Amino acid sequence: MSDSKTLAKAKRPLMMAGLLLAVVLVASWLYKRSYTIYLDDAHIASNIVSLSSRVPGWIVDMPASGGQTVSKDTLLIQMDSRQTELSLKTIELKIANQQLAIERARAQLQLVGSNVDNQFAASVAAVERSQATLKKAASVVTAAESNFERSKRMWQKKLISAQVWEDAQLEHSKSRHAYDEAEAQLHQLESAMSQAKAALQEREIQTKTLGILVRELELLHVEKNDTEIALSDRKIYSPLKTAVIDKTFVHAGEFMPAGRRLLMLHDPNDIWIKANIKETQVRHVSVGDKATVSVDAYPSRQFTAVVERIDHATSSQFALLPNPNPSGNFTKVTQRLSLRLAIEQEDGLLKPGMMVEVEIDTRDQ
């Protein structure tokens, strides 16, 4: 009996210590619960890029496969490009021929001459001077004819000497000859002016022809650029600096229509946590709060994250099918808002879609 009392007295301090430890643990748990928000509706998210083709065609090669890590500008899909290459070569030959035509037009323009304006202006001035000379010669002829008729009548009446009559005849003949020469010279200068005008018109035609050829060459260059783009579209490269191919939807040898999804990939370093928080808890969370993350795939490891964004609308506002209340019965349901937490990739362990649990420390508030 004495031994049992002694043993009970010895156990009493241990029980008190255990009870005290339990109180401390419960108090610690309650204190942690007071400033920590636990979220189990969370997962790793990333920007999944879906690649498709802008042009239709046959797939001849797929160097990359699902699960492979690729770098930027790595060739992922090669389409049949033979017809496009032939079209590009045809356009290049057209461009070469067009350049030869432009060179020939420029040579013809140089043959016409750049001084046709001066030649035409000089011809016009010469014609005007010749017209003035002809007009003057015509007035001289008129005067000489009048003098000739008057002298003829006086000679018939024997009122003038033979010398005066002969002088009148000579003067009339000389004036007619001068008029004929002036008229012939005017016709010659008018012919030269017509030739200069024709040369001027020829230069204008050659200039317009050269302009048309240059515009056609520009159109050929535009067509070449468009064909080069179509040729480049038949090679599909990775748009991301570092990417993991998640899934492929086509195989080599298939015909691929334009716009069809070919493969999906994502940047393994561009990840974050997407979580849903109750509307009754959102007032306790602010941007910048730190969080501890437990990943279901790695229960023995913990990761750190930071609240990066809090959505301003509940997830129900984006539902495809609204939830009307035609019966009039209303059941109040706590809504959830989406959180985005920034997290760093570690050894490539975190993958989009993995489920996680988040503990947000709200003591900063």
Coordinates of C-alpha atoms in Angstrom, one line a residue:
M1 CA 0.0 0.0 0.0
S2 CA 2.8 2.3 0.8
D3 CA 4.5 1.6 -2.5
S4 CA 1.4 2.4 -4.5
K5 CA 1.1 5.8 -2.8
T6 CA 4.7 6.5 -3.4
L7 CA 4.3 5.6 -7.1
A8 CA 1.2 7.9 -7.4
K9 CA 3.1 10.8 -5.8
A10 CA 5.9 10.2 -8.3
K11 CA 3.6 10.2 -11.3
R12 CA 1.8 13.4 -10.2
P13 CA 4.6 15.8 -11.4
L14 CA 4.8 14.0 -14.7
M15 CA 1.1 14.3 -15.2
M16 CA 1.2 18.0 -14.4
A17 CA 4.1 18.5 -16.8
G18 CA 2.2 16.7 -19.5
L19 CA -0.9 18.7 -18.9
L20 CA 1.1 21.9 -19.0
L21 CA 2.7 20.8 -22.2
A22 CA -0.7 20.1 -23.7
V23 CA -2.0 23.5 -22.7
V24 CA 1.1 25.1 -24.2
L25 CA 0.7 23.2 -27.5
V26 CA -3.0 24.0 -27.6
A27 CA -2.4 27.7 -26.9
S28 CA 0.4 27.7 -29.5
W29 CA -2.0 26.1 -32.0
L30 CA -4.8 28.5 -31.2
Y31 CA -2.4 31.5 -31.5
K32 CA -1.1 30.3 -34.9
R33 CA -4.7 29.8 -36.0
S34 CA -5.5 33.4 -35.0
Y35 CA -3.1 34.9 -37.6
T36 CA -2.9 32.1 -40.2
I37 CA -5.3 31.4 -43.1
Y38 CA -5.3 27.9 -44.4
L39 CA -6.3 27.2 -48.0
D40 CA -6.5 23.7 -49.5
D41 CA -8.2 24.8 -52.8
A42 CA -5.0 25.7 -54.5
H43 CA -2.8 24.5 -57.3
I44 CA 0.3 25.4 -59.4
A45 CA -0.6 27.4 -62.5
S46 CA 1.3 28.6 -65.5
N47 CA 0.7 30.1 -68.9
I48 CA 0.1 27.2 -71.2
V49 CA 0.9 28.3 -74.8
S50 CA -1.1 26.6 -77.6
L51 CA 0.7 26.7 -81.0
S52 CA -1.2 26.5 -84.3
S53 CA -0.3 27.1 -87.9
R54 CA -1.4 30.2 -90.0
V55 CA -1.2 28.2 -93.2
P56 CA -2.4 24.6 -94.1
G57 CA 0.0 21.9 -95.3
W58 CA 1.5 18.5 -94.8
I59 CA 3.7 17.9 -91.8
V60 CA 7.0 16.3 -92.9
D61 CA 9.0 16.4 -89.6
M62 CA 8.5 16.9 -85.9
P63 CA 12.0 17.2 -84.3
A64 CA 10.6 17.7 -80.8
S65 CA 8.3 15.5 -78.8
G66 CA 6.1 15.6 -75.6
G67 CA 8.0 16.1 -72.4
Q68 CA 11.1 17.5 -74.1
T69 CA 12.7 20.8 -72.8
V70 CA 13.5 23.2 -75.7
S71 CA 15.0 26.7 -76.0
K72 CA 13.8 29.7 -77.9
D73 CA 13.7 29.3 -81.7
T74 CA 14.0 25.5 -81.5
L75 CA 12.3 24.0 -84.6
L76 CA 9.2 22.1 -83.4
I77 CA 7.3 21.4 -86.7
Q78 CA 8.4 21.4 -90.3
M79 CA 5.8 21.6 -93.0
D80 CA 6.1 20.8 -96.7
S81 CA 7.4 23.9 -98.3
R82 CA 8.4 22.8 -101.9
Q83 CA 5.6 24.7 -103.6
T84 CA 6.2 27.9 -101.6
E85 CA 9.9 27.7 -102.5
L86 CA 9.1 27.4 -106.2
S87 CA 6.8 30.4 -105.9
L88 CA 9.6 32.3 -104.2
K89 CA 12.1 31.4 -107.0
T90 CA 9.6 32.4 -109.7
I91 CA 9.1 35.8 -108.0
E92 CA 12.9 36.3 -107.7
L93 CA 13.2 35.7 -111.5
K94 CA 10.4 38.2 -112.2
I95 CA 12.3 40.7 -110.1
A96 CA 15.5 40.1 -112.0
N97 CA 13.6 40.6 -115.3
Q98 CA 11.9 43.7 -114.0
Q99 CA 15.2 45.2 -113.0
L100 CA 16.6 44.6 -116.5
A101 CA 13.5 46.3 -118.0
I102 CA 14.0 49.3 -115.6
E103 CA 17.7 49.6 -116.7
R104 CA 16.6 49.5 -120.4
A105 CA 14.0 52.2 -119.8
R106 CA 16.6 54.4 -118.1
A107 CA 19.0 53.9 -121.0
Q108 CA 16.2 55.0 -123.4
L109 CA 15.4 58.0 -121.3
Q110 CA 19.1 59.0 -121.4
L111 CA 19.0 58.6 -125.2
V112 CA 16.1 61.0 -125.4
G113 CA 18.3 63.5 -123.5
S114 CA 17.8 65.7 -120.6
N115 CA 18.1 69.0 -122.5
V116 CA 15.0 68.5 -124.6
D117 CA 13.4 71.3 -122.6
N118 CA 16.1 73.8 -123.6
Q119 CA 15.9 72.5 -127.2
F120 CA 12.1 73.0 -127.3
A121 CA 12.4 76.5 -125.8
A122 CA 15.1 77.5 -128.3
S123 CA 13.0 76.1 -131.2
V124 CA 10.0 78.1 -130.0
A125 CA 12.1 81.3 -129.7
A126 CA 13.6 80.7 -133.2
V127 CA 10.1 80.2 -134.7
E128 CA 8.9 83.4 -133.1
R129 CA 11.9 85.3 -134.5
S130 CA 11.3 83.8 -137.9
Q131 CA 7.6 84.8 -137.8
A132 CA 8.6 88.3 -137.0
T133 CA 11.1 88.3 -139.9
L134 CA 8.4 86.9 -142.2
K135 CA 6.0 89.5 -141.1
K136 CA 8.6 92.2 -141.8
A137 CA 9.4 90.7 -145.2
A138 CA 5.6 90.6 -146.0
S139 CA 5.4 94.4 -145.3
V140 CA 8.4 95.0 -147.5
V141 CA 6.8 92.9 -150.3
T142 CA 3.6 94.9 -150.0
A143 CA 5.5 98.2 -150.3
A144 CA 7.6 96.9 -153.2
E145 CA 4.5 95.7 -155.0
S146 CA 2.8 99.0 -154.6
N147 CA 5.9 100.8 -155.9
F148 CA 6.1 98.3 -158.7
E149 CA 2.5 98.9 -159.9
R150 CA 2.9 102.7 -159.6
S151 CA 6.1 102.6 -161.5
K152 CA 4.5 100.3 -164.2
R153 CA 1.7 102.8 -164.8
M154 CA 4.1 105.7 -165.0
W155 CA 6.5 103.8 -167.3
Q156 CA 3.6 103.0 -169.6
K157 CA 2.9 106.8 -169.7
K158 CA 6.6 107.5 -170.3
L159 CA 6.7 109.6 -167.1
I160 CA 9.7 107.8 -165.6
S161 CA 13.0 106.8 -167.1
A162 CA 14.0 103.3 -167.9
Q163 CA 16.4 103.2 -164.9
V164 CA 13.7 104.0 -162.4
W165 CA 11.5 101.3 -164.0
E166 CA 14.3 98.8 -163.8
D167 CA 15.0 99.7 -160.1
A168 CA 11.4 99.2 -159.2
Q169 CA 11.4 95.8 -160.9
L170 CA 14.6 94.8 -159.1
E171 CA 13.3 96.0 -155.8
H172 CA 10.0 94.0 -156.2
S173 CA 11.9 90.8 -157.2
K174 CA 14.3 91.2 -154.2
S175 CA 11.4 91.6 -151.8
R176 CA 9.6 88.5 -153.1
H177 CA 12.8 86.5 -152.9
A178 CA 13.4 87.7 -149.3
Y179 CA 9.8 86.8 -148.4
D180 CA 10.2 83.3 -149.9
E181 CA 13.4 82.7 -148.0
A182 CA 11.8 83.9 -144.7
E183 CA 8.8 81.7 -145.3
A184 CA 11.0 78.6 -146.1
Q185 CA 13.1 79.3 -143.0
L186 CA 9.9 79.5 -140.9
H187 CA 8.7 76.1 -142.2
Q188 CA 12.1 74.6 -141.4
L189 CA 12.1 76.0 -137.8
E190 CA 8.5 74.9 -137.3
S191 CA 9.6 71.4 -138.3
A192 CA 12.5 71.5 -135.9
M193 CA 10.1 72.7 -133.2
S194 CA 7.8 69.8 -133.9
Q195 CA 10.7 67.4 -133.6
A196 CA 11.7 69.0 -130.3
K197 CA 8.1 68.8 -129.0
A198 CA 8.0 65.1 -130.1
A199 CA 11.3 64.5 -128.2
L200 CA 9.8 66.2 -125.1
Q201 CA 6.6 64.0 -125.3
E202 CA 8.8 61.0 -125.8
R203 CA 10.7 61.8 -122.7
E204 CA 7.5 62.2 -120.7
I205 CA 6.3 58.8 -122.0
Q206 CA 9.6 57.2 -121.1
T207 CA 9.5 58.8 -117.7
K208 CA 6.0 57.5 -117.0
T209 CA 7.0 54.1 -118.4
L210 CA 10.0 54.0 -116.0
G211 CA 7.7 55.0 -113.1
I212 CA 5.3 52.1 -114.0
L213 CA 8.2 49.7 -114.1
V214 CA 9.4 50.8 -110.7
R215 CA 6.0 50.5 -109.2
E216 CA 5.7 47.0 -110.6
L217 CA 9.1 46.1 -109.1
E218 CA 7.8 47.4 -105.7
L219 CA 4.7 45.2 -106.1
L220 CA 7.0 42.2 -106.9
H221 CA 9.0 42.9 -103.7
V222 CA 5.8 43.0 -101.7
E223 CA 4.8 39.7 -103.2
K224 CA 8.2 38.3 -102.4
N225 CA 7.9 39.4 -98.8
D226 CA 4.5 37.8 -98.6
T227 CA 5.9 34.5 -100.0
E228 CA 8.8 34.6 -97.6
I229 CA 6.4 35.0 -94.7
A230 CA 4.4 32.1 -96.0
L231 CA 7.6 30.1 -96.3
S232 CA 8.6 31.0 -92.7
D233 CA 5.1 30.0 -91.5
R234 CA 5.9 26.5 -92.6
K235 CA 8.5 26.2 -89.9
I236 CA 7.1 26.5 -86.3
Y237 CA 9.6 27.4 -83.6
S238 CA 9.3 27.7 -79.8
P239 CA 8.3 31.2 -78.8
L240 CA 9.6 30.8 -75.2
K241 CA 13.1 31.2 -73.9
T242 CA 12.8 27.9 -72.1
A243 CA 9.8 25.7 -72.6
V244 CA 8.6 22.2 -71.8
I245 CA 6.4 20.5 -74.4
D246 CA 3.3 19.3 -72.6
K247 CA 1.3 17.6 -75.3
T248 CA 1.4 17.1 -79.1
F249 CA -1.8 16.7 -81.2
V250 CA -0.4 15.8 -84.6
H251 CA 2.1 13.5 -86.2
A252 CA 4.5 13.6 -89.2
G253 CA 2.7 12.8 -92.4
E254 CA -0.7 14.3 -91.4
F255 CA -2.3 17.2 -93.3
M256 CA -2.8 20.1 -91.1
P257 CA -5.5 22.7 -91.8
A258 CA -4.9 26.4 -90.8
G259 CA -5.6 27.2 -87.2
R260 CA -5.6 23.7 -85.9
R261 CA -3.9 23.2 -82.5
L262 CA -0.6 21.5 -82.9
L263 CA 1.0 21.3 -79.5
M264 CA 1.0 22.9 -76.1
L265 CA 4.0 24.1 -74.0
H266 CA 4.9 26.2 -71.0
D267 CA 7.8 28.0 -69.4
P268 CA 8.7 25.9 -66.3
N269 CA 10.1 29.0 -64.5
D270 CA 6.9 31.1 -65.2
I271 CA 4.7 29.5 -62.5
W272 CA 2.5 30.8 -59.7
I273 CA -0.1 29.5 -57.2
K274 CA -3.7 30.0 -57.9
A275 CA -5.9 29.7 -54.7
N276 CA -9.5 30.4 -53.7
I277 CA -10.2 32.2 -50.5
K278 CA -13.5 32.7 -48.7
E279 CA -15.0 36.1 -48.9
T280 CA -15.2 36.1 -45.1
Q281 CA -11.4 35.8 -44.9
V282 CA -10.3 38.1 -47.7
R283 CA -10.3 41.2 -45.3
H284 CA -7.4 39.6 -43.4
V285 CA -5.2 39.1 -46.5
S286 CA -3.3 41.8 -48.3
V287 CA -0.8 41.9 -51.2
G288 CA 2.7 41.1 -49.9
D289 CA 1.7 38.6 -47.2
K290 CA 4.1 35.7 -46.9
A291 CA 2.8 32.1 -47.1
T292 CA 4.1 28.6 -46.5
V293 CA 3.2 26.1 -49.2
S294 CA 3.0 22.3 -48.9
V295 CA 2.9 20.4 -52.2
D296 CA 1.0 17.1 -52.2
A297 CA 3.6 15.6 -54.4
Y298 CA 6.4 16.4 -52.0
P299 CA 5.0 16.1 -48.4
S300 CA 8.4 16.3 -46.8
R301 CA 9.3 19.7 -48.4
Q302 CA 7.9 23.2 -47.8
F303 CA 8.1 26.2 -50.2
T304 CA 7.6 29.9 -49.6
A305 CA 5.3 32.2 -51.5
V306 CA 4.0 35.8 -51.5
V307 CA 0.5 37.1 -52.1
E308 CA 0.8 38.9 -55.5
R309 CA -2.8 39.6 -56.4
I310 CA -6.3 39.5 -55.1
D311 CA -9.1 39.4 -57.6
H312 CA -11.9 42.0 -57.4
A313 CA -14.7 39.7 -58.3
T314 CA -15.8 36.3 -57.0
S315 CA -15.5 33.2 -59.1
S316 CA -19.2 32.8 -59.5
Q317 CA -19.3 36.0 -61.6
F318 CA -17.4 34.2 -64.3
A319 CA -19.5 31.1 -64.4
L320 CA -20.7 30.0 -67.9
L321 CA -24.0 29.0 -66.5
P322 CA -25.6 31.6 -64.2
N323 CA -27.5 30.4 -61.1
P324 CA -30.9 32.1 -61.2
N325 CA -33.4 31.9 -58.3
P326 CA -36.8 31.5 -60.0
S327 CA -38.5 29.7 -57.1
G328 CA -37.8 32.4 -54.6
N329 CA -36.0 30.1 -52.2
F330 CA -32.7 31.5 -51.3
T331 CA -29.7 29.7 -49.8
K332 CA -26.8 31.9 -48.8
V333 CA -23.5 30.4 -50.0
T334 CA -20.1 31.8 -49.0
Q335 CA -18.4 33.0 -52.2
R336 CA -14.8 32.6 -53.0
L337 CA -12.2 35.0 -54.6
S338 CA -9.1 34.0 -56.5
L339 CA -5.6 34.7 -55.1
R340 CA -2.4 34.6 -57.0
L341 CA 0.8 33.9 -55.0
A342 CA 4.3 34.3 -56.5
I343 CA 6.5 31.2 -56.0
E344 CA 10.0 30.4 -57.2
Q345 CA 10.7 27.2 -59.1
E346 CA 13.0 24.8 -57.2
D347 CA 14.9 22.1 -59.1
G348 CA 12.0 21.9 -61.6
L349 CA 9.8 20.2 -59.1
L350 CA 6.8 22.4 -59.4
K351 CA 4.6 21.6 -62.3
P352 CA 1.3 23.2 -63.5
G353 CA -1.7 21.5 -62.1
M354 CA -0.1 20.1 -58.9
M355 CA -2.4 20.5 -55.8
V356 CA -0.9 22.5 -52.9
E357 CA -2.0 23.7 -49.4
V358 CA -1.2 27.3 -48.5
E359 CA -0.8 28.8 -45.0
I360 CA -0.9 32.7 -45.2
D361 CA 0.7 34.6 -42.4
T362 CA -1.4 37.7 -41.8
R363 CA 0.5 39.2 -38.9
D364 CA 1.9 42.0 -41.1
Q365 CA -1.6 43.5 -41.0

